PDB file of C-alpha atoms in Angstrom:
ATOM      1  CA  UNK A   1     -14.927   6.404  13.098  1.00 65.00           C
ATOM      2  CA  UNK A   2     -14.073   3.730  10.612  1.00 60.00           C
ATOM      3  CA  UNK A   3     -11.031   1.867  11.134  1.00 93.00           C
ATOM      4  CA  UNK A   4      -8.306  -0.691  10.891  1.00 96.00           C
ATOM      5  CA  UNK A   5      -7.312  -2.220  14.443  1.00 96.00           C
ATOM      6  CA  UNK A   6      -4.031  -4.347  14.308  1.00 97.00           C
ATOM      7  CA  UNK A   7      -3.134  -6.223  17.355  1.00 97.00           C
ATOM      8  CA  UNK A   8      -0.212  -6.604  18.382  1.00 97.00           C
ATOM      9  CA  UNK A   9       1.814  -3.773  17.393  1.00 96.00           C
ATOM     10  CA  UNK A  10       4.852  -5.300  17.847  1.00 97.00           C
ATOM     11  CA  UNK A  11       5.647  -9.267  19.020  1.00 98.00           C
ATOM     12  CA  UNK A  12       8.821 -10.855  19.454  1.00 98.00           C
ATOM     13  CA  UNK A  13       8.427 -14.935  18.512  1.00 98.00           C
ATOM     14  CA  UNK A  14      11.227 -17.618  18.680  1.00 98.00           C
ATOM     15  CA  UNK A  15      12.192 -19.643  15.938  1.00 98.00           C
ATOM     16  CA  UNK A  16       9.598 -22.622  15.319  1.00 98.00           C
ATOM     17  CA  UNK A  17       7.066 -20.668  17.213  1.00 98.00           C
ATOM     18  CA  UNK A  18       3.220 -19.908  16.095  1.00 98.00           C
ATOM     19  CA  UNK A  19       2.520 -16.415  15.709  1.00 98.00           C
ATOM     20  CA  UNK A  20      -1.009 -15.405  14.633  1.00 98.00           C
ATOM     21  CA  UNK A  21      -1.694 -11.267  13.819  1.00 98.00           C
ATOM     22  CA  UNK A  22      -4.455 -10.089  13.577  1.00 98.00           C
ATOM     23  CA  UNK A  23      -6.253  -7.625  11.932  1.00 98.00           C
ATOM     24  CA  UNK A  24     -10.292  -5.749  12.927  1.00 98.00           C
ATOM     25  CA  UNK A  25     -11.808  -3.436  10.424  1.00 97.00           C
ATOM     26  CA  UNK A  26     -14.923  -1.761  11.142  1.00 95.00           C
ATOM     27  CA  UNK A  27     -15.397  -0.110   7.491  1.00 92.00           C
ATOM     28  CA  UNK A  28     -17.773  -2.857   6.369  1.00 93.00           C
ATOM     29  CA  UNK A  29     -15.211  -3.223   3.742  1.00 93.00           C
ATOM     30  CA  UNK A  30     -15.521  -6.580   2.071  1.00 93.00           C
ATOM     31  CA  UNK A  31     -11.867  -6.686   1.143  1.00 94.00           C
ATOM     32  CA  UNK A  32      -8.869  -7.307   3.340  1.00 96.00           C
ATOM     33  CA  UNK A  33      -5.726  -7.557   2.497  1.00 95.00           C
ATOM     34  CA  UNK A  34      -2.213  -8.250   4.565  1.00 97.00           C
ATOM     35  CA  UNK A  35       1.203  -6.623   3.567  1.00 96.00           C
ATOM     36  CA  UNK A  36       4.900  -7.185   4.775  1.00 96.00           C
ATOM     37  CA  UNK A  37       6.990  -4.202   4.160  1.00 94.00           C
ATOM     38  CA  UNK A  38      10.954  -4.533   4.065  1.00 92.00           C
ATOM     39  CA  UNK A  39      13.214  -1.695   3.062  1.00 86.00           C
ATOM     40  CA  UNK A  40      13.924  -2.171  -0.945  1.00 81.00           C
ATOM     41  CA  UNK A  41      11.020  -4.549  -1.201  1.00 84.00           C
ATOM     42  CA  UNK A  42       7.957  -2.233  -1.096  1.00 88.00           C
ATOM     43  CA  UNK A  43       4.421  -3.446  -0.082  1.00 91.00           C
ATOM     44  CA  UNK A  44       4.743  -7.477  -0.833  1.00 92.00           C
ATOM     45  CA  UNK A  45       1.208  -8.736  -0.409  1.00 93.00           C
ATOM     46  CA  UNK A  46       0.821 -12.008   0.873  1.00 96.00           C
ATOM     47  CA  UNK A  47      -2.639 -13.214   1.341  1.00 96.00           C
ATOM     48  CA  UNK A  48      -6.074 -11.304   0.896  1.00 95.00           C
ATOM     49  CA  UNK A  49     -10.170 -12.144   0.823  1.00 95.00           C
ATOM     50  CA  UNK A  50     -13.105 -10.757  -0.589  1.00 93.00           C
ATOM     51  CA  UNK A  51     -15.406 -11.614   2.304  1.00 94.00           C
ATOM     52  CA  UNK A  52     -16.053 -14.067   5.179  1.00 96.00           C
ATOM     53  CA  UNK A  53     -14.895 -17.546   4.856  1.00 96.00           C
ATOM     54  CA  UNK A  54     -12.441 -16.803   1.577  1.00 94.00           C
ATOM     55  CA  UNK A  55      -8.614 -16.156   1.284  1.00 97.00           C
ATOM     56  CA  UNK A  56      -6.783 -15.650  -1.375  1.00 95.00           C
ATOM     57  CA  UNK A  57      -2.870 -16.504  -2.232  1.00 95.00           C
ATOM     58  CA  UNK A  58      -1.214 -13.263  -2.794  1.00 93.00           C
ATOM     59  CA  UNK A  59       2.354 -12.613  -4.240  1.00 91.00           C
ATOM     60  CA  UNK A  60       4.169 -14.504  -1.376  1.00 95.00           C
ATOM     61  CA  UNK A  61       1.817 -16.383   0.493  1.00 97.00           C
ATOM     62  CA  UNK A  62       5.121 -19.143   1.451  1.00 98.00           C
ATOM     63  CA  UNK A  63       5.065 -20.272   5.144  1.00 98.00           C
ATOM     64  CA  UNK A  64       2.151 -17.617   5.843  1.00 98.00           C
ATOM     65  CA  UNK A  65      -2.051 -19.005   5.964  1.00 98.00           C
ATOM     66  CA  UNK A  66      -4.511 -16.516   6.513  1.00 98.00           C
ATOM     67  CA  UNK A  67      -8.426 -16.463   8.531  1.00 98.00           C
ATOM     68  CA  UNK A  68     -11.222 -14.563   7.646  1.00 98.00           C
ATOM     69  CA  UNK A  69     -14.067 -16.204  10.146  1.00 98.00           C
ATOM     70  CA  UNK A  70     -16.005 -12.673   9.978  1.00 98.00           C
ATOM     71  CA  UNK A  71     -16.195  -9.381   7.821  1.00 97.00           C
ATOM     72  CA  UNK A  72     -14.651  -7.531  10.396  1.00 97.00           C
ATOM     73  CA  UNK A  73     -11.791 -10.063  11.089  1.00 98.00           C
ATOM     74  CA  UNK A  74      -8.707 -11.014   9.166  1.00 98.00           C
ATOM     75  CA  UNK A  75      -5.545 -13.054  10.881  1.00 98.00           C
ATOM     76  CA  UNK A  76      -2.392 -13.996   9.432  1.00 98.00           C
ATOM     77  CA  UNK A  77      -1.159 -16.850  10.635  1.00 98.00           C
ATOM     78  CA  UNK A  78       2.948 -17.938  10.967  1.00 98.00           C
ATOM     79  CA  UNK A  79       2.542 -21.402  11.382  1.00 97.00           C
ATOM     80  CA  UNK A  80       6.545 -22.182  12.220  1.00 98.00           C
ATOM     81  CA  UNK A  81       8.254 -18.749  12.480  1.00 98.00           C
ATOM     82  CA  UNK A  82      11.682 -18.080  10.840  1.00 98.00           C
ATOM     83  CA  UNK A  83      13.764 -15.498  11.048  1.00 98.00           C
ATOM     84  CA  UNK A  84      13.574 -14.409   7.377  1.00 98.00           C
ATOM     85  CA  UNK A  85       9.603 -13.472   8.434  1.00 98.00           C
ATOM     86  CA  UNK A  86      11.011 -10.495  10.751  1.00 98.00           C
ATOM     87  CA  UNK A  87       9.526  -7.474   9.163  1.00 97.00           C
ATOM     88  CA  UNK A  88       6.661  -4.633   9.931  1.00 97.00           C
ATOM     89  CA  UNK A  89       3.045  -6.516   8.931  1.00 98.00           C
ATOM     90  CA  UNK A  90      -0.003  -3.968   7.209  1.00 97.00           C
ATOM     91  CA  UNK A  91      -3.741  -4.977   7.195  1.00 97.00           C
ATOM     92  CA  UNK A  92      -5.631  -3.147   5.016  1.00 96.00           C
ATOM     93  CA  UNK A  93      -9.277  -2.946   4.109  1.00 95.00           C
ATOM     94  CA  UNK A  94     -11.521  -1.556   0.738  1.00 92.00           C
ATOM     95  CA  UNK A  95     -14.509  -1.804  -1.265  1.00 86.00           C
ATOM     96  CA  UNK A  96     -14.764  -4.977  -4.031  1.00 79.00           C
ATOM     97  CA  UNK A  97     -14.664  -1.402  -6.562  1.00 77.00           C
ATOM     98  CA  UNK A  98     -12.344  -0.675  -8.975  1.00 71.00           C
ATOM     99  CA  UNK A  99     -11.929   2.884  -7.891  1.00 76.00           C
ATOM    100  CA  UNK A 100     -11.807   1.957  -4.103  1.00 82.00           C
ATOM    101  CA  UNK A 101      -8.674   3.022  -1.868  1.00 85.00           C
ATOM    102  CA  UNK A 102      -7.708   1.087   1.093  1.00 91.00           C
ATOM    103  CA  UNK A 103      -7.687   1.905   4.746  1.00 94.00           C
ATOM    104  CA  UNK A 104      -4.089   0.558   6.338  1.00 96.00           C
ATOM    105  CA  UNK A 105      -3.976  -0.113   9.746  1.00 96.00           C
ATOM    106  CA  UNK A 106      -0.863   0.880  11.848  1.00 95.00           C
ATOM    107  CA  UNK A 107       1.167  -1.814  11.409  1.00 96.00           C
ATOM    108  CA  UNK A 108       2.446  -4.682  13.375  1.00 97.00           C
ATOM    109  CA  UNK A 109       6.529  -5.167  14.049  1.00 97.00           C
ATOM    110  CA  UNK A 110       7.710  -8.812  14.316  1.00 98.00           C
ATOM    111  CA  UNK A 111      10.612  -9.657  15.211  1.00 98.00           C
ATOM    112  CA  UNK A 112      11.457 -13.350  15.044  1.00 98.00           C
ATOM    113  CA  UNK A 113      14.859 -14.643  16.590  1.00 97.00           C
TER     114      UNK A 113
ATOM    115  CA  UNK B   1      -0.460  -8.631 -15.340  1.00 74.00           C
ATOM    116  CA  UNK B   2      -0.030  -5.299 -14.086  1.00 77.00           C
ATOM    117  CA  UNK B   3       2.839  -3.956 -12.981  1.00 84.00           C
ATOM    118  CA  UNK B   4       4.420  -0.944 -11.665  1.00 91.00           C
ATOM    119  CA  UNK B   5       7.567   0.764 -11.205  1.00 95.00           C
ATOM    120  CA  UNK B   6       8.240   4.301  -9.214  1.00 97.00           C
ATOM    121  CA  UNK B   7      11.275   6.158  -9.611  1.00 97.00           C
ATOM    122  CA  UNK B   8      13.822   7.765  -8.178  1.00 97.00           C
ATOM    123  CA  UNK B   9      13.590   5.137  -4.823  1.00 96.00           C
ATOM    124  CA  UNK B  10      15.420   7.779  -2.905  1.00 96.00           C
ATOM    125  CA  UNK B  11      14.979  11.367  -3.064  1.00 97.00           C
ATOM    126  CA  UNK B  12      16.715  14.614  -1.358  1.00 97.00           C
ATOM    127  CA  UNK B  13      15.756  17.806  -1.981  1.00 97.00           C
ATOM    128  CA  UNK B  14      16.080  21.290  -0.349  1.00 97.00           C
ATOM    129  CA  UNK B  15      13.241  23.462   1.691  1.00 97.00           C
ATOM    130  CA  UNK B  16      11.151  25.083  -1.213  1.00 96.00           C
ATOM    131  CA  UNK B  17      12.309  22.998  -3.580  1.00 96.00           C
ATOM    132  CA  UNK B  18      10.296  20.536  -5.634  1.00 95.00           C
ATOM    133  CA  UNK B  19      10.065  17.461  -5.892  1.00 97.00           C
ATOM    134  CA  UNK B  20       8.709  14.948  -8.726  1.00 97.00           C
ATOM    135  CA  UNK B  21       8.201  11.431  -8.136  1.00 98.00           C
ATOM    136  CA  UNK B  22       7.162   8.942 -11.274  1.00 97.00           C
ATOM    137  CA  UNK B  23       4.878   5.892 -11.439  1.00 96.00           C
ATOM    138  CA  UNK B  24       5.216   4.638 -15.054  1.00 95.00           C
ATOM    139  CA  UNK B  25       2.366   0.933 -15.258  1.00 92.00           C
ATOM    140  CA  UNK B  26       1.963  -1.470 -18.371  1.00 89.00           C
ATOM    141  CA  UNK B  27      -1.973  -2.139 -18.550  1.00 84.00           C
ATOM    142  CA  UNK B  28      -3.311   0.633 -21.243  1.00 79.00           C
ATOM    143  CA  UNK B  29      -6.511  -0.563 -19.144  1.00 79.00           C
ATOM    144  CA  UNK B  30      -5.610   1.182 -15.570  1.00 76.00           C
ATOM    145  CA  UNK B  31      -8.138   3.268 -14.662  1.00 77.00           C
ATOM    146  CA  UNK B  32      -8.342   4.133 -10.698  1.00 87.00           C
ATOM    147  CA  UNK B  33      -4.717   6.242  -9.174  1.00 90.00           C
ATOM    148  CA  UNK B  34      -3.802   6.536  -5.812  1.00 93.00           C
ATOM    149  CA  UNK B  35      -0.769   8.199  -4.021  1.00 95.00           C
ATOM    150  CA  UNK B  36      -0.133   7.568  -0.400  1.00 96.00           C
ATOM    151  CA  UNK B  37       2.221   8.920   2.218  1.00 96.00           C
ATOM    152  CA  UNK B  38       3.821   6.970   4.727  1.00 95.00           C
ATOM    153  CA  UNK B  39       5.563   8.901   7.609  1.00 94.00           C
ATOM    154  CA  UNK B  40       8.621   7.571   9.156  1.00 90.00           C
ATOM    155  CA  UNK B  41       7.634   4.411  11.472  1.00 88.00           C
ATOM    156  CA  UNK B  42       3.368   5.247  10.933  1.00 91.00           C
ATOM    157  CA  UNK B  43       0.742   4.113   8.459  1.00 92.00           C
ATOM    158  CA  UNK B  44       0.110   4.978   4.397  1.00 94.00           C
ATOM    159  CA  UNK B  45      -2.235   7.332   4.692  1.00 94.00           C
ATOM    160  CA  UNK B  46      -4.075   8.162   0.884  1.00 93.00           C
ATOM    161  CA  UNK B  47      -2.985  11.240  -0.430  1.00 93.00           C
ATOM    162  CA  UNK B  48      -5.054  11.428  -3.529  1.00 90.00           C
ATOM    163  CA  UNK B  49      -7.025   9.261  -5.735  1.00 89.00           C
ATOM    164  CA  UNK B  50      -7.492  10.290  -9.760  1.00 87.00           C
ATOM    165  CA  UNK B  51      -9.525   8.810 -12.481  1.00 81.00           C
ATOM    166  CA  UNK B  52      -8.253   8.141 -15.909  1.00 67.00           C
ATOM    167  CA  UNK B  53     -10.940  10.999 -16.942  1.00 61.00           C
ATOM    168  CA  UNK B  54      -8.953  13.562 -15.191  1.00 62.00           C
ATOM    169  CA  UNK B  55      -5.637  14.572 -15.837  1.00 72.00           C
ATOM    170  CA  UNK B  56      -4.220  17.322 -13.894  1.00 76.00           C
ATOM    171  CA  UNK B  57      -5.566  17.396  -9.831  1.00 76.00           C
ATOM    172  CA  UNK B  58      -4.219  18.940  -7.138  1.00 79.00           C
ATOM    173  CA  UNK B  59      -3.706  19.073  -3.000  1.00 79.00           C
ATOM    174  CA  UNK B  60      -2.333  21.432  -0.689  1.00 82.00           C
ATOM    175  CA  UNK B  61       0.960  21.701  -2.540  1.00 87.00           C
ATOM    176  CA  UNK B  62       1.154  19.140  -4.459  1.00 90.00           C
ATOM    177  CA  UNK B  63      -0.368  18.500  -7.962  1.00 91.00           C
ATOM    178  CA  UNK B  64      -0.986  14.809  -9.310  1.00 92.00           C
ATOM    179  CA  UNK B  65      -0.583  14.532 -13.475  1.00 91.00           C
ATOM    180  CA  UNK B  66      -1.330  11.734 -15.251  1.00 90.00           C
ATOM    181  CA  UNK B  67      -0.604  11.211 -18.593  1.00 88.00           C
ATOM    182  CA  UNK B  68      -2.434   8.149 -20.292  1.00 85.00           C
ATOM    183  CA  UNK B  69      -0.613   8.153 -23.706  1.00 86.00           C
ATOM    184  CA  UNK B  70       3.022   7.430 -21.548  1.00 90.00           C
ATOM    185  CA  UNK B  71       1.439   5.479 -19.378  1.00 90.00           C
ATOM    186  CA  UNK B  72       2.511   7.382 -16.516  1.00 93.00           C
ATOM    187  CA  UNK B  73       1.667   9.500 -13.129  1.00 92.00           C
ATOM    188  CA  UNK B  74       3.508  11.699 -11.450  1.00 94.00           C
ATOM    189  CA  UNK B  75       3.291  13.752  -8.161  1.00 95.00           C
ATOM    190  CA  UNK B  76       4.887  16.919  -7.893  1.00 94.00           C
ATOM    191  CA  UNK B  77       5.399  18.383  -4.444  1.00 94.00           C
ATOM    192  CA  UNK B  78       5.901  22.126  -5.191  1.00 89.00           C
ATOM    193  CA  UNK B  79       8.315  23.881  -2.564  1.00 92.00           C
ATOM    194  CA  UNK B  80       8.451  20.994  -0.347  1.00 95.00           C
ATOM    195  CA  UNK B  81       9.374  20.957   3.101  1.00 94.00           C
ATOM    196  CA  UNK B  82      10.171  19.054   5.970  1.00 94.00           C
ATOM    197  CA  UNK B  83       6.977  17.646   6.918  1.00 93.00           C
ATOM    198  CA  UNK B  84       6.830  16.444   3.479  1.00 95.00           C
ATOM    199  CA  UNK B  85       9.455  13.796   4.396  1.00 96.00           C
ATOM    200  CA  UNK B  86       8.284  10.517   3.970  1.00 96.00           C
ATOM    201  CA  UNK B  87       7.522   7.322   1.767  1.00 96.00           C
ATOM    202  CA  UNK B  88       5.316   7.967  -0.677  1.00 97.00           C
ATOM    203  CA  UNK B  89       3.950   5.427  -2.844  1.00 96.00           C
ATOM    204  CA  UNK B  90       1.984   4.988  -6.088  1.00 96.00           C
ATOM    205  CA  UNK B  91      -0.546   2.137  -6.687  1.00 93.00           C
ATOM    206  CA  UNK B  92      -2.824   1.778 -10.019  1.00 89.00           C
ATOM    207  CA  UNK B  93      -5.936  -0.522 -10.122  1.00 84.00           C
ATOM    208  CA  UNK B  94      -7.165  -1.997 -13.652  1.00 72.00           C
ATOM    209  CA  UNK B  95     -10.408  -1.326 -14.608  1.00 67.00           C
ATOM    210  CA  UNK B  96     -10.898  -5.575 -16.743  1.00 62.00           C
ATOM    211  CA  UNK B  97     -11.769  -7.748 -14.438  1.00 60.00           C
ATOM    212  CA  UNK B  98     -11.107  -5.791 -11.309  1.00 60.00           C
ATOM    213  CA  UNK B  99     -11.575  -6.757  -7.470  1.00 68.00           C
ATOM    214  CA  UNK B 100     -10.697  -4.213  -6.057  1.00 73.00           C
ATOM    215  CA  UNK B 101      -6.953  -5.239  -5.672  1.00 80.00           C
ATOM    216  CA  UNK B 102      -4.056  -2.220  -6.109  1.00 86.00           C
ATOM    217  CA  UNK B 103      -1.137  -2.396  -7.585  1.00 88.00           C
ATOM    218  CA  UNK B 104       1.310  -0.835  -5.336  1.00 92.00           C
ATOM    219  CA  UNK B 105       4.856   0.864  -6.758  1.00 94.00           C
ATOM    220  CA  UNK B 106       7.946   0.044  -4.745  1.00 94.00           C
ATOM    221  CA  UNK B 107       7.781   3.415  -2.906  1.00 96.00           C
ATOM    222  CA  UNK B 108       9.811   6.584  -3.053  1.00 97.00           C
ATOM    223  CA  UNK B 109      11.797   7.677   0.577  1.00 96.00           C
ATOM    224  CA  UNK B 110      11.750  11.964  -0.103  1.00 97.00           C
ATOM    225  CA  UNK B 111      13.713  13.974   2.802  1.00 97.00           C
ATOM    226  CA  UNK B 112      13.441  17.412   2.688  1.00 96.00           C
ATOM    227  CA  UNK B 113      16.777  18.851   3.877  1.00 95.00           C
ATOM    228  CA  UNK B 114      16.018  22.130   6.044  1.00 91.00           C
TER     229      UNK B 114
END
């Protein structure tokens, strides 16, 4: 069954620290796309790509970078942590098609003290 | 660009009661709808996707409308109940110059009081 795999599903990371999430998708989807969600704040989208090798800058792409080495692969990539970065991470994936929905994956929970 | 805004943010409403949640977007060009339900602490999961060429659709108890003159699509969860409780959000893709990318509303919390 297609899918989106996040890993981990939730990580705890000191201040300073590197934390890299990442993100599988088996949909063949050429589009993948990474969320934070924070109570009033919605789905903020912070980086995304249209296919191997390319990222994109989303809304608030600050102190985030983002990896796509294959189709099926995404990472995000917290480079030096802060605490202001604790929040619950979605990867999702969908068609380069205007009428295409995404598939979300489960979500990953960082907490960063 | 294109943006959207959902109301009410918050939303409590009795078993069998019904609920109506509102997406109102600014680009007369949208063309592709989607809701999607997020359950407390899972995934969005897509609840329904419309087309600008269709106006009224609905789901097991729920109907979406979507009114292109007001700019505006609602979802209407007809005598709702507890399993209905969740996050539900709106998102609207452009049809000019589109990659595929949504627009995503700020999202609705509904509880369904038993």
């Amino acid at each position: 069954e297609a899918a989106v795999t996040q890993s981990p599903r939730n990580k705890v990371a000191v201040t300073g620290g590197k934390v890299t999430l990442s993100c599988n998708q088996t949909n063949n989807h050429n589009n993948m796309y990474w969320y934070r969600q924070d109570t009033g704040h919605g789905l903020r989208l912070i980086h995304y790509s249209y296919g191997a090798g390319s990222t994109e800058k989303g809304d608030i792409p600050d102190g985030y970078k983002a990896s796509r080495p294959s189709q099926e692969n995404f990472s995000l990539i917290l480079e030096l942590a802060t605490p202001s970065q604790t929040s619950v991470y979605f990867c999702a994936s969908g068609r380069d098609s205007a009428n295409s929905d995404y598939t979300f994956g489960s979500g990953t929970r960082l907490l960063v003290i | 660009g294109e943006q959207v805004e959902q109301r009410p943010p918050h939303l409590s409403v009795r078993e069998g009661d019904s609920a109506v949640i509102t997406c109102t977007y600014t680009d007369p060009n949208s063309y592709y709808f989607f809701w999607y339900k997020q359950e407390p602490g899972a995934s969005l999961q897509l609840l329904m996707k419309v087309f600008s060429s269709t106006e009224i659709n609905e789901g097991q108890g729920f109907t979406v409308l979507l009114n292109k003159k007001d700019k505006r699509l609602s979802l209407n969860l007809t005598a709702a109940h507890p399993g209905d409780s969740a996050a539900y959000f709106c998102a609207v893709t452009p049809i000019t110059g589109n990659t595929g990318k949504l627009i995503f509303g700020l999202g609705t919390t509904l509880q369904v009081q038993p």
